């Protein structure tokens, strides 16, 4: 049976909004032809009329899936002043109870929620590798397989990024007990990566890259070994790293090597288009310019960065210098591209005391459209998959907006995105297709009840005292 074509009365294409768009799909789940100004009858076979305006599905470039189960449990003032570092201690405590089965149940729930919110691809920055005593599972890829399996079950595209984690702080300091489930020598790490790459070669919904955790968790040598090893396996695979998220981290880095984290990375690792620098919050003007110029993506996670008290990324200078950005939900206190993009802009408004900061200027004044399109492009780049566009050769990842919502009704074009991102609190996503398959229909995912049931059970086990 031929794959039905789709017909949208309004769709966001690379050139901008188009009317009466016929979207034809191939059996591999990619678009084969996208034709504005068509009629449904122009299709060769069956056609499905979309229930509302269509936009490309969003990429979520930074996820630690297991942390979804911790969301909401760390919002209580502790005996000392709370910080990123006190949160991290709570997170390490929580990690102790995570088993492969539980991790899969949590990731399954998370990925369904992502799809329902309009994320059709995820970058999973995966560092929970080993058993509670730090020993690898019988299959060292056990945890990776659970997380990838959850993505496949849910139907979300995944760029799986096994994390290289070797040390506790700058300069190769020994890792602490709370970090032992994360640790690898570069050799064992590369074996894991090699196995995963081999297992997913030719898989259009799964890509594998790497993530040196941070400059606190690798040394110059182990970072280089990981990147070189990856180059031998897949020279275009994505490389993600946490960087310059906290001011203490910047101070410690300067103390260690005399350079700031982004500065050090630019000097010693040669980041380019394959790289995604996650957070990159604390950067000087010079770092901003050089970071933008190197072609790497800034992976911004505004809700988590707010929740953890990180700071605000200097986005205007970075964008003015031609920088690429993407969004991630990171610790998953929020699973909503709307909220990430809204807070990306609001962080700027609050610090600069201005309005409409991130836009394409007089030619492209819509803040909503600017943010959405930039995050699509940067997201596709960071995840190393053909996504983010309703265009031939790209994965058929598409979101149908619910224009029955009062905030969207009667609107068209860029104003739809302005309203979806800045007006109202209801999820604007009605239907979602990922890799050519409908995964959310009329706001429902086909597996949501059973997945929620096991998630709730697992949450009980995880929080049982
Ligand atoms: C993480 N999360 O690996 O989950 C980190 C915290 C760290 C964020 N940076 C731990 N948001 O950076 O050491
Ligand atoms: Zn992170």
XYZ file of C-alpha atoms and ligand atoms in Angstrom:
479
model
C 0.000 0.000 0.000
C 1.470 3.381 -0.932
C 2.200 5.752 1.945
C -0.603 8.353 1.983
C 0.406 11.880 1.062
C -0.422 14.784 3.347
C -2.152 18.005 2.442
C -1.769 21.159 4.523
C -3.622 24.381 3.831
C -0.707 26.139 5.616
C 2.792 24.807 6.196
C 6.096 26.292 7.324
C 8.687 25.589 4.614
C 12.282 26.773 4.515
C 11.292 29.774 2.370
C 8.536 30.659 4.808
C 4.850 29.887 5.138
C 3.196 28.353 2.091
C -0.427 27.649 1.181
C -1.974 24.395 -0.066
C 1.059 22.220 0.351
C 1.136 18.619 -0.799
C 3.684 16.550 1.119
C 4.588 13.191 -0.398
C 6.357 10.511 1.617
C 8.560 7.585 0.742
C 8.449 4.146 2.364
C 11.572 5.001 4.401
C 9.735 7.743 6.315
C 11.239 10.739 4.509
C 9.564 13.368 2.362
C 9.984 12.731 -1.347
C 8.210 15.811 -2.691
C 6.815 18.990 -1.164
C 4.686 21.142 -3.463
C 3.004 24.396 -2.467
C 0.026 25.653 -4.438
C -1.315 22.140 -4.988
C -4.691 20.510 -4.629
C -5.273 17.248 -2.735
C -6.260 15.646 -6.052
C -2.741 16.228 -7.387
C -1.448 13.317 -5.288
C -0.833 9.964 -6.955
C -2.509 7.910 -4.262
C -4.453 8.463 -1.052
C -4.227 11.855 0.648
C -4.769 12.852 4.200
C -5.830 16.430 4.942
C -4.094 17.760 8.043
C -6.324 19.150 10.783
C -4.380 22.410 11.112
C -1.237 24.314 10.135
C 1.905 22.157 9.792
C 5.364 22.991 11.082
C 8.496 20.838 11.266
C 8.858 18.853 14.491
C 11.330 20.367 16.954
C 14.683 18.882 18.015
C 15.439 18.513 21.706
C 19.233 18.420 21.651
C 19.940 17.851 25.319
C 18.307 15.222 27.517
C 19.279 13.190 30.564
C 16.263 10.899 30.446
C 16.476 9.482 33.971
C 16.253 12.981 35.450
C 12.596 13.191 34.409
C 11.761 11.145 37.495
C 13.510 13.716 39.717
C 11.570 16.683 38.346
C 9.684 18.470 41.120
C 11.500 16.658 43.929
C 14.287 19.186 44.474
C 12.324 22.404 44.942
C 12.693 22.523 48.737
C 15.140 24.783 50.525
C 17.932 22.821 52.167
C 19.880 23.569 55.366
C 22.491 25.578 53.461
C 22.035 27.848 50.504
C 20.954 25.729 47.570
C 22.876 25.765 44.324
C 23.588 23.796 41.194
C 26.044 21.769 43.291
C 23.585 20.908 46.061
C 21.080 19.894 43.354
C 23.758 17.697 41.829
C 24.245 15.891 45.150
C 20.502 15.179 45.297
C 20.629 13.937 41.709
C 23.532 11.603 42.517
C 21.550 10.209 45.446
C 18.572 9.615 43.182
C 20.692 7.845 40.566
C 21.510 5.071 43.027
C 18.076 3.520 42.667
C 17.984 3.546 38.889
C 17.944 0.069 37.329
C 17.817 -0.742 33.607
C 14.081 -1.528 33.835
C 13.358 1.695 35.687
C 15.494 3.771 33.339
C 13.573 2.361 30.395
C 10.210 3.076 32.010
C 11.208 6.666 32.778
C 12.635 7.253 29.298
C 9.500 5.768 27.707
C 7.264 8.177 29.588
C 9.589 11.079 28.838
C 9.779 10.431 25.115
C 6.012 10.128 24.797
C 5.675 13.460 26.600
C 8.247 14.964 24.261
C 6.336 13.835 21.192
C 3.080 15.185 22.575
C 4.801 18.543 23.107
C 6.108 18.627 19.527
C 9.664 17.322 19.903
C 10.259 14.715 17.196
C 13.969 14.107 17.833
C 16.085 13.947 20.942
C 19.795 14.076 21.752
C 20.272 11.740 24.685
C 23.391 12.723 26.645
C 23.742 9.377 28.288
C 26.060 8.865 31.249
C 24.290 6.387 33.514
C 26.191 3.412 32.124
C 26.963 0.966 34.935
C 25.437 -0.836 37.884
C 25.186 0.793 41.334
C 28.612 -0.506 42.369
C 30.221 1.008 39.278
C 30.710 -2.337 37.538
C 29.561 -2.585 33.935
C 26.460 -4.668 33.310
C 26.996 -8.078 31.652
C 26.235 -6.252 28.460
C 28.084 -2.923 28.870
C 25.566 -1.364 26.458
C 22.588 -2.440 28.619
C 21.619 1.085 29.687
C 22.148 2.526 26.207
C 19.935 -0.177 24.748
C 17.175 0.546 27.262
C 17.129 4.218 26.369
C 17.287 3.606 22.620
C 14.553 0.982 23.028
C 12.352 3.545 24.774
C 12.845 5.976 21.877
C 11.967 3.279 19.356
C 8.863 2.277 21.297
C 7.701 5.900 21.511
C 8.618 6.627 17.892
C 10.905 9.606 18.517
C 14.116 9.954 16.491
C 17.200 9.711 18.688
C 20.803 10.772 18.549
C 22.302 8.682 21.273
C 25.376 10.286 22.839
C 27.232 7.941 25.186
C 29.144 10.081 27.652
C 32.833 9.824 28.365
C 33.260 10.523 32.069
C 36.579 9.798 33.712
C 37.254 12.283 36.488
C 35.699 14.309 39.249
C 37.073 17.744 38.407
C 39.524 19.736 36.293
C 42.997 18.344 35.781
C 42.083 14.681 36.137
C 40.982 14.692 39.782
C 39.594 11.381 41.019
C 35.851 10.882 40.560
C 33.656 10.669 43.649
C 31.489 7.780 44.748
C 28.357 9.415 43.373
C 29.938 9.374 39.924
C 31.054 5.754 39.735
C 28.173 4.578 37.557
C 29.323 7.029 34.894
C 33.005 6.164 34.498
C 34.974 4.767 31.555
C 38.517 4.555 30.311
C 38.617 5.799 26.711
C 39.210 2.261 25.342
C 36.127 0.697 26.935
C 34.140 3.799 26.048
C 35.086 3.516 22.386
C 34.129 -0.163 22.349
C 30.696 0.841 23.589
C 30.408 3.511 20.904
C 31.644 1.164 18.208
C 29.064 -1.473 19.101
C 26.233 1.044 19.085
C 27.296 2.569 15.778
C 27.460 -0.894 14.217
C 24.057 -1.847 15.617
C 22.387 1.234 14.120
C 24.165 1.623 10.811
C 21.518 2.463 8.215
C 18.881 3.070 10.903
C 17.081 6.244 9.834
C 15.660 6.933 13.312
C 18.812 6.334 15.371
C 22.178 8.065 15.144
C 25.101 7.618 17.512
C 27.630 10.277 18.528
C 29.616 10.972 21.688
C 29.551 13.351 24.630
C 32.671 14.085 26.635
C 30.722 15.102 29.758
C 32.517 18.370 30.566
C 36.052 19.656 30.999
C 35.638 18.571 34.618
C 35.175 14.935 33.594
C 37.813 14.483 30.890
C 41.435 15.525 30.423
C 42.960 16.921 27.253
C 44.299 13.443 26.486
C 41.106 11.463 27.061
C 39.085 14.042 25.140
C 41.448 13.711 22.215
C 41.379 9.911 22.393
C 37.576 9.912 22.316
C 37.343 12.297 19.368
C 40.008 10.453 17.384
C 38.383 7.134 18.126
C 35.035 8.465 16.962
C 36.627 9.848 13.803
C 37.758 6.336 12.948
C 34.216 5.041 13.349
C 32.089 7.864 11.951
C 33.928 11.073 11.091
C 30.769 13.156 10.880
C 29.110 11.936 14.087
C 28.013 14.643 16.557
C 30.083 15.587 19.617
C 28.342 17.264 22.561
C 29.859 18.667 25.739
C 28.604 20.579 28.801
C 30.563 23.789 29.131
C 30.786 26.978 31.201
C 27.442 26.450 32.892
C 28.398 27.703 36.335
C 30.647 30.558 37.407
C 32.467 28.276 39.844
C 33.262 26.023 36.911
C 34.806 28.962 35.043
C 36.878 29.974 38.082
C 38.098 26.412 38.647
C 39.014 26.084 34.983
C 41.063 29.285 35.064
C 42.788 28.053 38.183
C 43.604 24.764 36.481
C 44.880 26.034 33.134
C 44.719 29.807 33.017
C 41.933 29.764 30.439
C 38.159 29.895 30.574
C 36.314 26.669 29.551
C 35.155 27.817 26.113
C 38.520 29.439 25.507
C 40.302 26.204 26.402
C 38.034 24.168 24.138
C 38.532 26.548 21.209
C 42.311 26.314 21.662
C 42.691 22.615 22.299
C 39.801 20.716 20.751
C 38.982 22.649 17.575
C 35.192 22.550 17.855
C 33.415 22.875 14.493
C 29.974 22.187 12.977
C 29.890 18.707 14.502
C 30.034 20.069 17.996
C 27.263 21.154 20.304
C 28.368 23.187 23.313
C 25.670 22.729 25.905
C 24.893 25.791 28.074
C 28.045 27.859 27.272
C 26.415 30.327 29.665
C 29.447 32.177 30.947
C 31.350 33.494 27.965
C 33.199 36.718 27.240
C 32.487 38.786 24.150
C 35.551 37.341 22.515
C 34.480 33.789 23.287
C 31.015 34.544 21.909
C 32.447 35.757 18.602
C 34.849 32.867 18.255
C 32.259 30.311 19.281
C 29.838 31.657 16.677
C 32.594 31.659 14.065
C 33.673 28.041 14.638
C 30.265 26.800 13.500
C 29.429 24.788 16.628
C 25.877 24.874 17.966
C 25.104 26.442 21.342
C 22.740 23.956 23.013
C 20.612 26.147 25.262
C 18.307 24.731 27.931
C 16.559 27.834 29.289
C 14.154 26.173 31.754
C 16.861 24.010 33.319
C 19.346 26.891 33.295
C 16.779 28.948 35.192
C 15.899 26.100 37.534
C 19.555 25.432 38.423
C 20.494 29.101 38.755
C 23.032 28.994 35.933
C 22.738 32.415 34.340
C 21.721 33.811 30.966
C 23.489 33.078 27.687
C 24.378 36.244 25.734
C 22.270 35.261 22.754
C 22.044 38.614 20.902
C 25.821 38.906 20.386
C 26.089 35.246 19.488
C 23.338 35.476 16.868
C 24.707 38.752 15.507
C 28.015 36.941 14.954
C 26.182 34.234 12.989
C 26.023 31.627 15.747
C 23.819 28.523 15.548
C 21.606 27.630 18.486
C 19.339 24.798 19.528
C 17.198 23.979 22.547
C 17.128 21.120 25.041
C 15.004 20.158 28.026
C 18.026 18.767 29.909
C 16.781 17.970 33.445
C 13.158 17.802 32.207
C 11.526 20.079 34.728
C 9.650 21.176 31.610
C 8.989 19.264 28.408
C 7.865 21.958 26.050
C 9.574 23.643 23.109
C 7.183 26.533 23.726
C 8.526 27.072 27.198
C 12.192 26.716 26.171
C 11.810 29.272 23.369
C 9.695 31.609 25.464
C 12.277 31.619 28.252
C 15.113 31.984 25.817
C 13.572 35.308 24.801
C 12.326 36.282 28.266
C 15.782 35.787 29.824
C 17.052 38.374 27.366
C 14.167 40.777 27.964
C 14.653 40.566 31.731
C 18.389 41.199 31.607
C 18.345 43.842 28.852
C 15.019 45.433 29.862
C 13.883 45.493 26.257
C 11.242 43.756 24.154
C 11.503 41.578 21.041
C 15.221 40.951 21.413
C 15.730 37.804 19.315
C 14.363 38.411 15.836
C 15.506 38.653 12.258
C 15.216 42.453 12.328
C 13.107 44.548 9.988
C 12.945 41.854 7.292
C 11.873 39.092 9.674
C 10.433 40.747 12.769
C 8.524 37.769 14.200
C 10.265 36.626 17.380
C 8.312 33.372 17.467
C 9.183 32.447 13.883
C 12.809 33.476 14.336
C 13.270 31.370 17.474
C 11.433 28.368 16.057
C 13.363 28.365 12.763
C 16.753 28.907 14.416
C 16.118 26.074 16.850
C 15.050 23.805 13.983
C 18.211 24.493 11.990
C 20.589 24.311 14.942
C 18.792 21.225 16.227
C 19.217 19.369 12.947
C 22.896 20.276 12.879
C 23.513 19.253 16.484
C 21.726 15.923 16.150
C 23.407 15.059 12.838
C 20.204 13.854 11.208
C 18.244 15.103 8.166
C 15.489 16.796 10.151
C 14.003 20.206 10.832
C 12.559 20.949 7.391
C 9.484 19.943 5.448
C 11.599 19.228 2.375
C 12.493 16.292 0.114
C 15.100 14.008 1.644
C 14.305 15.099 5.205
C 12.678 12.844 7.751
C 8.909 13.257 7.762
C 8.820 14.856 11.230
C 5.875 17.177 11.434
C 3.648 18.861 13.966
C 0.055 19.901 13.322
C -0.880 22.923 15.412
C -4.261 23.031 17.098
C -5.819 26.134 15.581
C -9.027 25.496 17.495
C -7.261 26.915 20.562
C -8.490 30.444 21.233
C -4.921 31.750 21.117
C -4.315 30.351 17.606
C -7.764 30.582 16.036
C -7.965 32.793 12.984
C -4.223 33.359 12.800
C -1.886 32.459 9.982
C 1.787 32.609 9.102
C 4.400 33.832 11.557
C 1.765 35.216 13.919
C 0.759 31.621 14.589
C 4.243 30.957 15.958
C 4.292 34.208 17.940
C 0.976 33.228 19.514
C 1.954 29.587 20.053
C 5.144 30.602 21.843
C 4.083 33.693 23.751
C 0.342 33.461 24.320
C -1.373 31.015 26.564
C -0.407 27.905 28.475
C -2.085 25.112 26.588
C 0.025 22.826 24.463
C -0.530 24.029 20.869
C 0.306 20.597 19.400
C -2.535 18.477 18.039
C -0.966 15.749 15.879
C 2.617 14.606 15.477
C 4.329 12.560 12.803
C 7.875 11.297 13.325
C 9.812 9.425 10.659
C 6.664 9.187 8.513
C 4.540 7.572 11.262
C 1.730 9.204 13.185
C 2.772 8.998 16.810
C 0.330 11.506 18.309
C -3.222 11.834 17.052
C -5.648 14.349 18.534
C -3.236 14.881 21.460
C -2.949 11.165 22.268
C -0.041 8.757 21.904
C -1.078 5.164 21.248
C 0.958 3.763 24.159
C 0.402 6.505 26.702
C -1.799 4.661 29.195
C 0.363 1.583 29.672
C 3.567 3.622 29.716
C 2.173 6.026 32.304
C 1.064 3.115 34.453
C 4.538 1.616 34.631
C 6.096 5.066 35.073
C 3.923 5.754 38.101
C 4.860 2.366 39.551
C 8.544 3.068 39.014
C 8.271 6.555 40.545
C 6.816 4.912 43.634
C 9.777 2.534 43.831
C 12.261 5.335 43.281
C 10.864 7.600 45.986
C 9.847 4.925 48.508
C 11.698 5.659 51.739
C 24.373 16.423 34.396
N 23.356 18.599 34.351
O 25.334 15.779 33.988
O 23.270 15.911 34.558
C 24.571 17.893 34.660
C 24.903 18.134 36.090
C 27.427 18.152 36.164
C 23.402 19.849 33.971
N 24.569 20.373 33.765
C 26.151 17.470 36.543
N 22.325 20.548 33.815
O 27.451 19.003 35.270
O 28.426 17.807 36.764
Zn 23.109 18.306 30.826
